[in-house]
Structure formats: C-alpha cells, structure tokens
Tab-separated table of C-alpha atoms in Angstrom:
chain	number	residue	atom	x	y	z
O	1	MET	CA	-55.568	-28.679	-88.390
O	2	ARG	CA	-53.365	-30.923	-86.219
O	3	ARG	CA	-51.789	-32.451	-89.330
O	4	LEU	CA	-51.286	-29.287	-91.405
O	5	ALA	CA	-48.120	-28.352	-89.527
O	6	GLY	CA	-46.303	-31.346	-90.958
O	7	LEU	CA	-46.875	-30.278	-94.549
O	8	LEU	CA	-45.889	-26.712	-93.818
O	9	ALA	CA	-42.676	-27.890	-92.188
O	10	VAL	CA	-41.832	-29.970	-95.244
O	11	SER	CA	-42.459	-26.965	-97.479
O	12	VAL	CA	-40.064	-24.847	-95.437
O	13	LEU	CA	-37.340	-27.487	-95.688
O	14	LEU	CA	-37.815	-27.670	-99.439
O	15	ALA	CA	-37.413	-23.928	-99.868
O	16	GLY	CA	-33.625	-24.137	-99.677
O	17	SER	CA	-32.922	-26.786	-102.271
O	18	VAL	CA	-34.579	-29.700	-104.009
O	19	THR	CA	-31.376	-31.373	-105.164
O	20	GLY	CA	-31.670	-33.817	-102.289
O	21	CYS	CA	-35.037	-35.088	-103.554
O	22	GLY	CA	-33.734	-37.124	-106.453
O	23	LEU	CA	-33.557	-34.205	-108.878
O	24	ASP	CA	-29.863	-34.495	-109.612
O	25	ALA	CA	-30.285	-36.997	-112.458
O	26	ALA	CA	-32.084	-36.667	-115.776
O	27	TYR	CA	-32.537	-38.915	-118.765
O	28	LYS	CA	-33.611	-38.706	-122.377
O	29	LEU	CA	-36.450	-40.656	-123.944
O	30	PRO	CA	-35.404	-44.223	-124.831
O	31	PHE	CA	-36.743	-44.005	-128.398
O	32	ASP	CA	-37.035	-41.681	-131.384
O	33	VAL	CA	-40.200	-39.728	-132.180
O	34	GLY	CA	-41.331	-38.375	-135.539
O	35	PRO	CA	-43.718	-35.524	-136.314
O	36	GLY	CA	-47.437	-36.014	-136.885
O	37	SER	CA	-49.959	-33.232	-136.443
O	38	ILE	CA	-47.281	-31.849	-134.122
O	39	GLU	CA	-44.683	-30.590	-136.561
O	40	PRO	CA	-41.206	-29.205	-135.829
O	41	VAL	CA	-41.376	-25.726	-134.344
O	42	PRO	CA	-38.360	-23.557	-135.274
O	43	GLU	CA	-38.441	-21.662	-131.982
O	44	LEU	CA	-38.288	-24.929	-130.028
O	45	GLU	CA	-35.686	-26.677	-132.188
O	46	GLY	CA	-32.858	-27.867	-129.916
O	47	LEU	CA	-34.302	-26.049	-126.905
O	48	GLN	CA	-33.537	-27.950	-123.701
O	49	ILE	CA	-36.756	-28.438	-121.728
O	50	THR	CA	-36.794	-30.284	-118.427
O	51	VAL	CA	-40.120	-31.992	-117.774
O	52	GLY	CA	-41.067	-33.115	-114.277
O	53	SER	CA	-43.892	-35.075	-112.695
O	54	LYS	CA	-44.970	-36.353	-109.323
O	55	ASN	CA	-44.407	-39.950	-108.310
O	56	PHE	CA	-47.562	-41.828	-109.282
O	57	THR	CA	-48.648	-43.512	-112.478
O	58	GLU	CA	-50.978	-40.877	-113.894
O	59	GLN	CA	-48.465	-38.094	-113.298
O	60	ILE	CA	-45.633	-40.058	-114.854
O	61	LEU	CA	-47.817	-40.790	-117.881
O	62	LEU	CA	-48.722	-37.128	-118.237
O	63	GLY	CA	-45.064	-36.193	-117.940
O	64	TYR	CA	-44.103	-38.566	-120.738
O	65	ILE	CA	-46.994	-37.377	-122.900
O	66	ALA	CA	-45.589	-33.850	-122.664
O	67	GLU	CA	-42.059	-35.106	-123.332
O	68	VAL	CA	-43.015	-37.066	-126.445
O	69	ALA	CA	-45.091	-34.198	-127.831
O	70	LEU	CA	-42.330	-31.649	-127.289
O	71	THR	CA	-39.733	-34.012	-128.764
O	72	ALA	CA	-41.807	-34.160	-131.961
O	73	ALA	CA	-41.765	-30.354	-131.967
O	74	GLY	CA	-37.957	-30.423	-131.933
O	75	ALA	CA	-37.150	-29.783	-128.276
O	76	ASP	CA	-34.288	-31.506	-126.458
O	77	ILE	CA	-36.029	-33.128	-123.493
O	78	ARG	CA	-34.604	-33.918	-120.075
O	79	ASP	CA	-36.781	-36.374	-118.182
O	80	MET	CA	-37.264	-35.530	-114.509
O	81	THR	CA	-40.470	-37.442	-113.862
O	82	ASN	CA	-41.181	-39.258	-110.591
O	83	ILE	CA	-40.486	-36.434	-108.113
O	84	GLN	CA	-41.545	-37.284	-104.565
O	85	GLY	CA	-44.700	-35.368	-103.622
O	86	SER	CA	-46.502	-32.179	-104.634
O	87	PRO	CA	-44.361	-29.711	-102.647
O	88	SER	CA	-41.149	-31.070	-104.195
O	89	ALA	CA	-42.514	-30.941	-107.748
O	90	ARG	CA	-43.776	-27.405	-107.288
O	91	GLN	CA	-40.538	-26.252	-105.697
O	92	ALA	CA	-38.585	-27.768	-108.583
O	93	LEU	CA	-40.646	-25.672	-111.006
O	94	GLU	CA	-40.307	-22.473	-109.006
O	95	VAL	CA	-36.525	-22.678	-108.654
O	96	GLY	CA	-35.951	-23.787	-112.251
O	97	ASP	CA	-34.930	-27.416	-111.739
O	98	VAL	CA	-37.786	-28.312	-114.068
O	99	ASP	CA	-39.399	-26.122	-116.712
O	100	LEU	CA	-42.889	-27.583	-116.670
O	101	TYR	CA	-45.039	-30.292	-115.136
O	102	TRP	CA	-48.733	-31.156	-114.930
O	103	GLU	CA	-50.482	-29.877	-111.815
O	104	TYR	CA	-54.067	-30.078	-110.576
O	105	THR	CA	-56.257	-27.044	-110.010
O	106	GLY	CA	-57.430	-28.154	-106.575
O	107	THR	CA	-53.915	-28.949	-105.403
O	108	SER	CA	-52.613	-25.500	-106.209
O	109	TRP	CA	-55.691	-23.763	-104.835
O	110	ILE	CA	-55.659	-25.535	-101.467
O	111	ASN	CA	-51.990	-26.269	-100.924
O	112	PHE	CA	-50.054	-23.548	-102.688
O	113	GLN	CA	-52.551	-20.683	-102.491
O	114	GLN	CA	-53.539	-21.808	-98.958
O	115	GLU	CA	-57.231	-21.336	-99.721
O	116	THR	CA	-59.601	-23.264	-97.463
O	117	GLU	CA	-62.733	-23.284	-99.642
O	118	PRO	CA	-62.605	-25.084	-103.001
O	119	ILE	CA	-64.603	-23.749	-105.951
O	120	PRO	CA	-67.138	-26.342	-107.172
O	121	ASP	CA	-67.176	-25.344	-110.860
O	122	GLU	CA	-64.265	-26.656	-112.977
O	123	GLN	CA	-63.845	-23.555	-115.125
O	124	ALA	CA	-64.207	-21.158	-112.201
O	125	GLN	CA	-61.675	-23.147	-110.156
O	126	TYR	CA	-59.224	-23.107	-113.060
O	127	ASP	CA	-59.687	-19.375	-113.685
O	128	ALA	CA	-59.150	-18.566	-110.015
O	129	VAL	CA	-56.005	-20.643	-109.585
O	130	LYS	CA	-54.549	-19.466	-112.899
O	131	LYS	CA	-54.957	-15.836	-111.850
O	132	ALA	CA	-53.621	-16.399	-108.343
O	133	ASP	CA	-50.564	-18.372	-109.489
O	134	ALA	CA	-49.629	-15.765	-112.089
O	135	GLU	CA	-49.928	-12.890	-109.628
O	136	ARG	CA	-48.338	-14.502	-106.584
O	137	PHE	CA	-45.782	-16.965	-107.926
O	138	GLY	CA	-45.079	-16.199	-111.579
O	139	ILE	CA	-46.514	-19.565	-112.623
O	140	ALA	CA	-48.585	-19.860	-115.801
O	141	TRP	CA	-51.233	-22.482	-116.531
O	142	LEU	CA	-51.858	-23.823	-120.016
O	143	ASP	CA	-55.389	-24.948	-120.901
O	144	TYR	CA	-56.846	-27.414	-118.439
O	145	SER	CA	-57.777	-30.882	-119.607
O	146	PRO	CA	-60.976	-32.859	-118.983
O	147	VAL	CA	-58.859	-35.136	-116.763
O	148	ASN	CA	-60.251	-34.541	-113.274
O	149	ASP	CA	-58.262	-36.704	-110.875
O	150	LYS	CA	-60.127	-36.264	-107.633
O	151	TYR	CA	-59.311	-37.803	-104.309
O	152	ALA	CA	-61.690	-40.509	-103.092
O	153	ILE	CA	-62.034	-43.088	-100.345
O	154	ALA	CA	-62.364	-46.696	-101.482
O	155	THR	CA	-62.806	-50.113	-99.969
O	156	THR	CA	-62.997	-53.638	-101.306
O	157	ARG	CA	-66.119	-54.647	-103.221
O	158	GLU	CA	-66.753	-57.373	-100.635
O	159	PHE	CA	-66.565	-54.972	-97.672
O	160	ALA	CA	-68.798	-52.397	-99.397
O	161	ASP	CA	-71.438	-55.023	-100.215
O	162	LYS	CA	-71.330	-56.548	-96.734
O	163	HIS	CA	-71.920	-53.179	-95.040
O	164	GLN	CA	-74.048	-51.609	-97.795
O	165	LEU	CA	-71.609	-48.739	-98.375
O	166	LYS	CA	-72.139	-46.460	-101.339
O	167	THR	CA	-71.203	-43.011	-100.022
O	168	MET	CA	-68.772	-41.453	-97.573
O	169	SER	CA	-71.757	-40.603	-95.387
O	170	ASP	CA	-72.497	-44.337	-95.245
O	171	MET	CA	-68.915	-44.913	-94.115
O	172	VAL	CA	-69.137	-42.261	-91.396
O	173	ALA	CA	-72.406	-43.769	-90.103
O	174	LEU	CA	-70.830	-47.234	-89.992
O	175	LEU	CA	-67.772	-45.993	-88.105
O	176	ALA	CA	-69.960	-44.180	-85.582
O	177	GLU	CA	-71.490	-47.573	-84.731
O	178	GLN	CA	-68.378	-49.718	-85.170
O	179	PRO	CA	-65.259	-47.545	-84.791
O	180	ASP	CA	-62.982	-50.592	-84.816
O	181	LEU	CA	-63.730	-50.976	-88.535
O	182	GLY	CA	-62.224	-47.559	-89.297
O	183	SER	CA	-58.687	-48.638	-90.229
O	184	MET	CA	-57.405	-46.503	-93.109
O	185	CYS	CA	-54.422	-46.803	-95.436
O	186	LEU	CA	-53.354	-43.259	-96.291
O	187	GLU	CA	-50.371	-41.489	-97.781
O	188	SER	CA	-48.653	-39.030	-95.442
O	189	GLU	CA	-49.349	-36.058	-97.730
O	190	PHE	CA	-53.083	-36.840	-97.873
O	191	ILE	CA	-53.291	-36.989	-94.082
O	192	SER	CA	-52.124	-33.399	-93.683
O	193	ARG	CA	-53.766	-31.797	-96.715
O	194	GLN	CA	-56.774	-29.558	-96.220
O	195	ASP	CA	-58.145	-31.014	-99.458
O	196	GLY	CA	-57.483	-34.498	-98.064
O	197	LEU	CA	-58.303	-36.139	-94.751
O	198	ALA	CA	-58.308	-32.926	-92.710
O	199	GLY	CA	-60.954	-31.391	-94.964
O	200	ALA	CA	-63.005	-34.590	-95.086
O	201	GLU	CA	-63.071	-34.793	-91.283
O	202	ARG	CA	-64.389	-31.235	-91.164
O	203	THR	CA	-66.987	-31.699	-93.910
O	204	TYR	CA	-68.339	-35.032	-92.658
O	205	GLU	CA	-67.954	-34.161	-88.976
O	206	PHE	CA	-65.969	-37.185	-87.921
O	207	ASP	CA	-62.465	-37.886	-86.678
O	208	VAL	CA	-60.063	-40.666	-87.589
O	209	PRO	CA	-58.003	-41.595	-84.519
O	210	ASP	CA	-54.280	-41.780	-85.188
O	211	ARG	CA	-54.296	-45.438	-84.141
O	212	ASN	CA	-56.557	-46.224	-87.112
O	213	ILE	CA	-54.224	-44.652	-89.682
O	214	LYS	CA	-51.716	-46.834	-91.511
O	215	THR	CA	-49.254	-44.792	-93.551
O	216	PHE	CA	-48.129	-46.060	-96.942
O	217	GLY	CA	-46.617	-44.690	-100.123
O	218	VAL	CA	-49.377	-43.803	-102.553
O	219	GLY	CA	-48.497	-46.688	-104.875
O	220	ALA	CA	-48.759	-49.318	-102.140
O	221	ILE	CA	-52.205	-48.352	-100.904
O	222	TYR	CA	-54.169	-50.029	-103.692
O	223	ALA	CA	-52.668	-53.506	-103.320
O	224	THR	CA	-52.715	-53.282	-99.526
O	225	LEU	CA	-56.353	-52.232	-99.532
O	226	ALA	CA	-57.301	-54.993	-101.988
O	227	ALA	CA	-55.595	-57.614	-99.790
O	228	GLY	CA	-58.123	-56.774	-97.079
O	229	ASN	CA	-55.997	-57.611	-94.050
O	230	THR	CA	-54.425	-54.265	-93.127
O	231	CYS	CA	-57.105	-51.621	-93.579
O	232	ASN	CA	-60.743	-51.398	-94.565
O	233	PHE	CA	-60.539	-48.023	-96.299
O	234	GLY	CA	-57.908	-46.269	-98.352
O	235	GLU	CA	-57.129	-43.106	-100.263
O	236	VAL	CA	-57.332	-43.441	-104.037
O	237	PHE	CA	-57.329	-41.264	-107.132
O	238	THR	CA	-60.484	-41.526	-109.217
O	239	THR	CA	-58.559	-41.939	-112.479
O	240	ASP	CA	-56.170	-44.639	-111.254
O	241	GLY	CA	-56.416	-47.827	-113.317
O	242	ARG	CA	-55.878	-50.016	-110.264
O	243	ILE	CA	-59.446	-49.242	-109.223
O	244	LEU	CA	-60.504	-51.347	-112.207
O	245	THR	CA	-57.857	-54.049	-112.065
O	246	LEU	CA	-58.338	-54.645	-108.319
O	247	ASP	CA	-62.137	-54.167	-108.409
O	248	LEU	CA	-62.203	-51.581	-105.632
O	249	ALA	CA	-65.431	-49.848	-104.620
O	250	VAL	CA	-65.091	-46.054	-104.658
O	251	LEU	CA	-67.360	-44.282	-102.173
O	252	GLU	CA	-69.303	-41.328	-103.519
O	253	ASP	CA	-68.211	-38.001	-102.046
O	254	ASP	CA	-71.814	-37.031	-101.379
O	255	ARG	CA	-70.946	-33.872	-99.425
O	256	LYS	CA	-68.415	-32.723	-102.019
O	257	THR	CA	-65.413	-32.349	-99.725
O	258	PHE	CA	-62.812	-33.075	-102.395
O	259	PRO	CA	-62.163	-30.180	-104.804
O	260	GLN	CA	-61.929	-30.203	-108.588
O	261	TYR	CA	-58.552	-31.489	-109.769
O	262	ASN	CA	-58.359	-30.788	-113.474
O	263	ALA	CA	-54.872	-31.450	-114.801
O	264	ALA	CA	-53.006	-28.783	-116.736
O	265	VAL	CA	-49.415	-28.053	-117.666
O	266	THR	CA	-47.832	-25.465	-115.390
O	267	VAL	CA	-44.770	-23.516	-116.477
O	268	ARG	CA	-42.910	-20.492	-115.194
O	269	THR	CA	-44.363	-17.333	-116.704
O	270	ASP	CA	-41.002	-16.044	-117.898
O	271	PHE	CA	-40.273	-19.325	-119.688
O	272	LEU	CA	-43.673	-19.306	-121.400
O	273	ASP	CA	-43.216	-15.658	-122.372
O	274	ARG	CA	-39.993	-16.626	-124.178
O	275	TYR	CA	-41.506	-19.716	-125.765
O	276	PRO	CA	-45.263	-19.223	-126.231
O	277	GLN	CA	-45.158	-22.033	-128.812
O	278	LEU	CA	-45.282	-24.468	-125.874
O	279	ALA	CA	-48.992	-23.765	-125.593
O	280	ASP	CA	-49.546	-24.410	-129.301
O	281	VAL	CA	-47.987	-27.861	-128.908
O	282	LEU	CA	-49.478	-28.954	-125.593
O	283	ASN	CA	-52.971	-27.431	-125.492
O	284	PRO	CA	-54.390	-29.689	-128.254
O	285	VAL	CA	-52.944	-32.702	-126.448
O	286	ALA	CA	-54.575	-31.684	-123.160
O	287	ALA	CA	-57.926	-31.307	-124.912
O	288	LYS	CA	-57.812	-34.945	-126.078
O	289	LEU	CA	-57.267	-36.370	-122.605
O	290	ASP	CA	-60.102	-37.396	-120.302
O	291	ASN	CA	-60.701	-39.665	-117.318
O	292	GLU	CA	-61.536	-42.722	-119.395
O	293	THR	CA	-58.342	-42.328	-121.412
O	294	ILE	CA	-56.158	-41.957	-118.345
O	295	LEU	CA	-57.791	-44.973	-116.715
O	296	GLU	CA	-57.095	-47.103	-119.787
O	297	LEU	CA	-53.496	-45.888	-120.070
O	298	SER	CA	-52.913	-46.459	-116.359
O	299	VAL	CA	-54.144	-50.045	-116.690
O	300	GLU	CA	-51.534	-50.610	-119.403
O	301	VAL	CA	-48.845	-49.516	-116.939
O	302	ASP	CA	-50.093	-50.950	-113.644
O	303	GLY	CA	-51.983	-53.933	-114.994
O	304	ASP	CA	-49.930	-54.991	-118.022
O	305	GLY	CA	-46.529	-53.729	-116.884
O	306	THR	CA	-45.868	-51.636	-120.000
O	307	ASP	CA	-43.277	-48.860	-119.762
O	308	PRO	CA	-45.184	-45.566	-119.211
O	309	ALA	CA	-43.021	-43.793	-121.793
O	310	VAL	CA	-44.066	-46.362	-124.385
O	311	VAL	CA	-47.725	-46.097	-123.351
O	312	ALA	CA	-47.554	-42.313	-123.715
O	313	ARG	CA	-45.899	-42.525	-127.127
O	314	ASP	CA	-48.331	-45.120	-128.449
O	315	TRP	CA	-51.331	-43.042	-127.385
O	316	LEU	CA	-49.931	-39.953	-129.095
O	317	VAL	CA	-49.277	-42.034	-132.232
O	318	ALA	CA	-52.847	-43.379	-132.151
O	319	GLN	CA	-54.171	-39.820	-131.904
O	320	GLY	CA	-52.015	-38.709	-134.818
O	321	PHE	CA	-49.987	-36.207	-132.799
O	322	VAL	CA	-46.644	-37.975	-133.458
O	323	THR	CA	-45.268	-40.876	-135.460
O	324	ASN	CA	-43.073	-43.803	-134.496
O	325	PRO	CA	-40.102	-43.964	-136.878
O	326	ALA	CA	-39.477	-47.559	-135.825
O	327	GLY	CA	-42.962	-48.530	-136.937
C-alpha cells in the first residue's frame, strides 16, 4: 500500500490534460496498404481515427496492427502510439485525444476499476471488466484476443541454475536466507501497482526493501537484467521477445498473484456506437493473435531491429487481412 499513493497522484495530475505527455504530435503510416480479407468499409471511408498505444514493443506492435487494418478498411489514421504509461494512455482515450488503443483486462480491473482481487478465468475476467468499464466510464471492449501478456519476475539463466530457481516461491525462500541477493530492476509503475510488486509482496508474504529496488524504464530492464551486474531479478512481460533473445529465465507465478492480461481493443462507447464497423474489422484480427505470434513479432523488432509498423503490416499481409501494393 505504501507505493499506491504515487500512482494515484499521477492519475490526478493526468486528469487535467494529457497534452504534456507527448500527445501533441501525430503521424500517418509510412507506406500504402491495400485491401485483403479486410475490404473498404463505406462507413469508415475517410474517417479520421486516432490510434494510441503504450510505450513498449508489444503495445506499439498492436497499435500498428490496428492502424494497418483500419487503413485497409478506408480510415484516415493518425498514429499516436508510444504513450508513456497506462494512466496516460487511458486518459487519452477518455478525453478523446485517441479513439482506440489495446488494453489488458487485468490492468483495467486492478488499476482503473480499483478492484483488489483478480478473476482467475480469462473469460470471466473479460466479462467483468467489459461490464464495469461500460457502466462506469463509457468505455467499450471489442473481443479479447488469446494474447495474455502477464507480468512475471525473471532472472538470468545462470543465476536461476546456480540457485535452483524455478518459481517465485523459490525466489522468496532464497531471499529469506540471503536478502542481499534481492536486488530488483523494476519500472516505477510496476512498483506501485496492486497487480504488480505490491500485490506480489502480499501474496508471497515478503517485502522488498527500497534499497534493493533499482528503477528503470520498462525497455531498459531486459538488457540491464541480462548484463547481470545491476540486479538479480527484474520485471518482465511474458510475451516480450527479449526473453528469448536474451535467454532469461522466467519464474513461475506458482501462487497466481499476477492477473489475466488478455489484450483487447478499447474504444469510447459513443464512438463505437457511431461506427460499429470497427468491431467487424478488428475482431477477426484479434482472434488470430496469440502469445507465440506476439513473441515472434517482438523478436523481429527488438532482436532484428525491424520497424514495428513494417512488422505489423507484413504479419497482416501473411494472414491475408491486407495487401502490400508495393509488393
């Protein structure tokens, strides 16, 4: 609870305006897109749709996937991906700076609905958050995808093998004996979230002293953790391709502290009511996505250095959703 106040304070500051968070610039896709199974939709032709995302690889990829798909349907897309943090992205949607972005069921349930107990079943968690968001905030959820990007704690393969770590309970037992090994690289948002460190401390009945916490941007944690000289443990996302490229060992959440985080497009209810065709375009795309796909696409971005917009387009072309006029 000691860290929750920080997140709440940030949320209050965001309530006034999000224009100071990098949302005052928008760009179009850097290439043309042709129709595939997604054909031009008359109701969406020329409609300006601003698509946002949070500021990590998977989110940016998902944002571009939505942008490319909607471009094939005829919409005029404004790219507002790479927004700093969950509260900023959500606030941008609520106030109309963006029209849609992909959110995670657990994030909305814990952070925006302020619920303290996650729902273990994917469908039940989705149904609950969809109902609550519609009633309380006028936010609609399109169909959720099989992508379930859960939080996890990871370490290097070498450290895990040396200390025989397979689960978070193993980690807690090790730190009870050798607390000096408990250095953790964490993002500031994860530290304060009830579905992050605060919840894990409660579930596993341990406490991470502030002196053991090293704060990094989410993108820097993976490389810092892999280097092995700053922290022994770090926060990761289970669908992040850097887990594969850096050969990190993800600890099993054996007490199930981290909620379900199925990704789905969120959109203001009034906007979806005016343009229900958005669901017809994006729901089939969501159904084709899964954890393995996102891992592979993330590796193309983080491992190979390919532009995420290009990765998103090429995947949609491979699935037959769109075509590439340039061949």
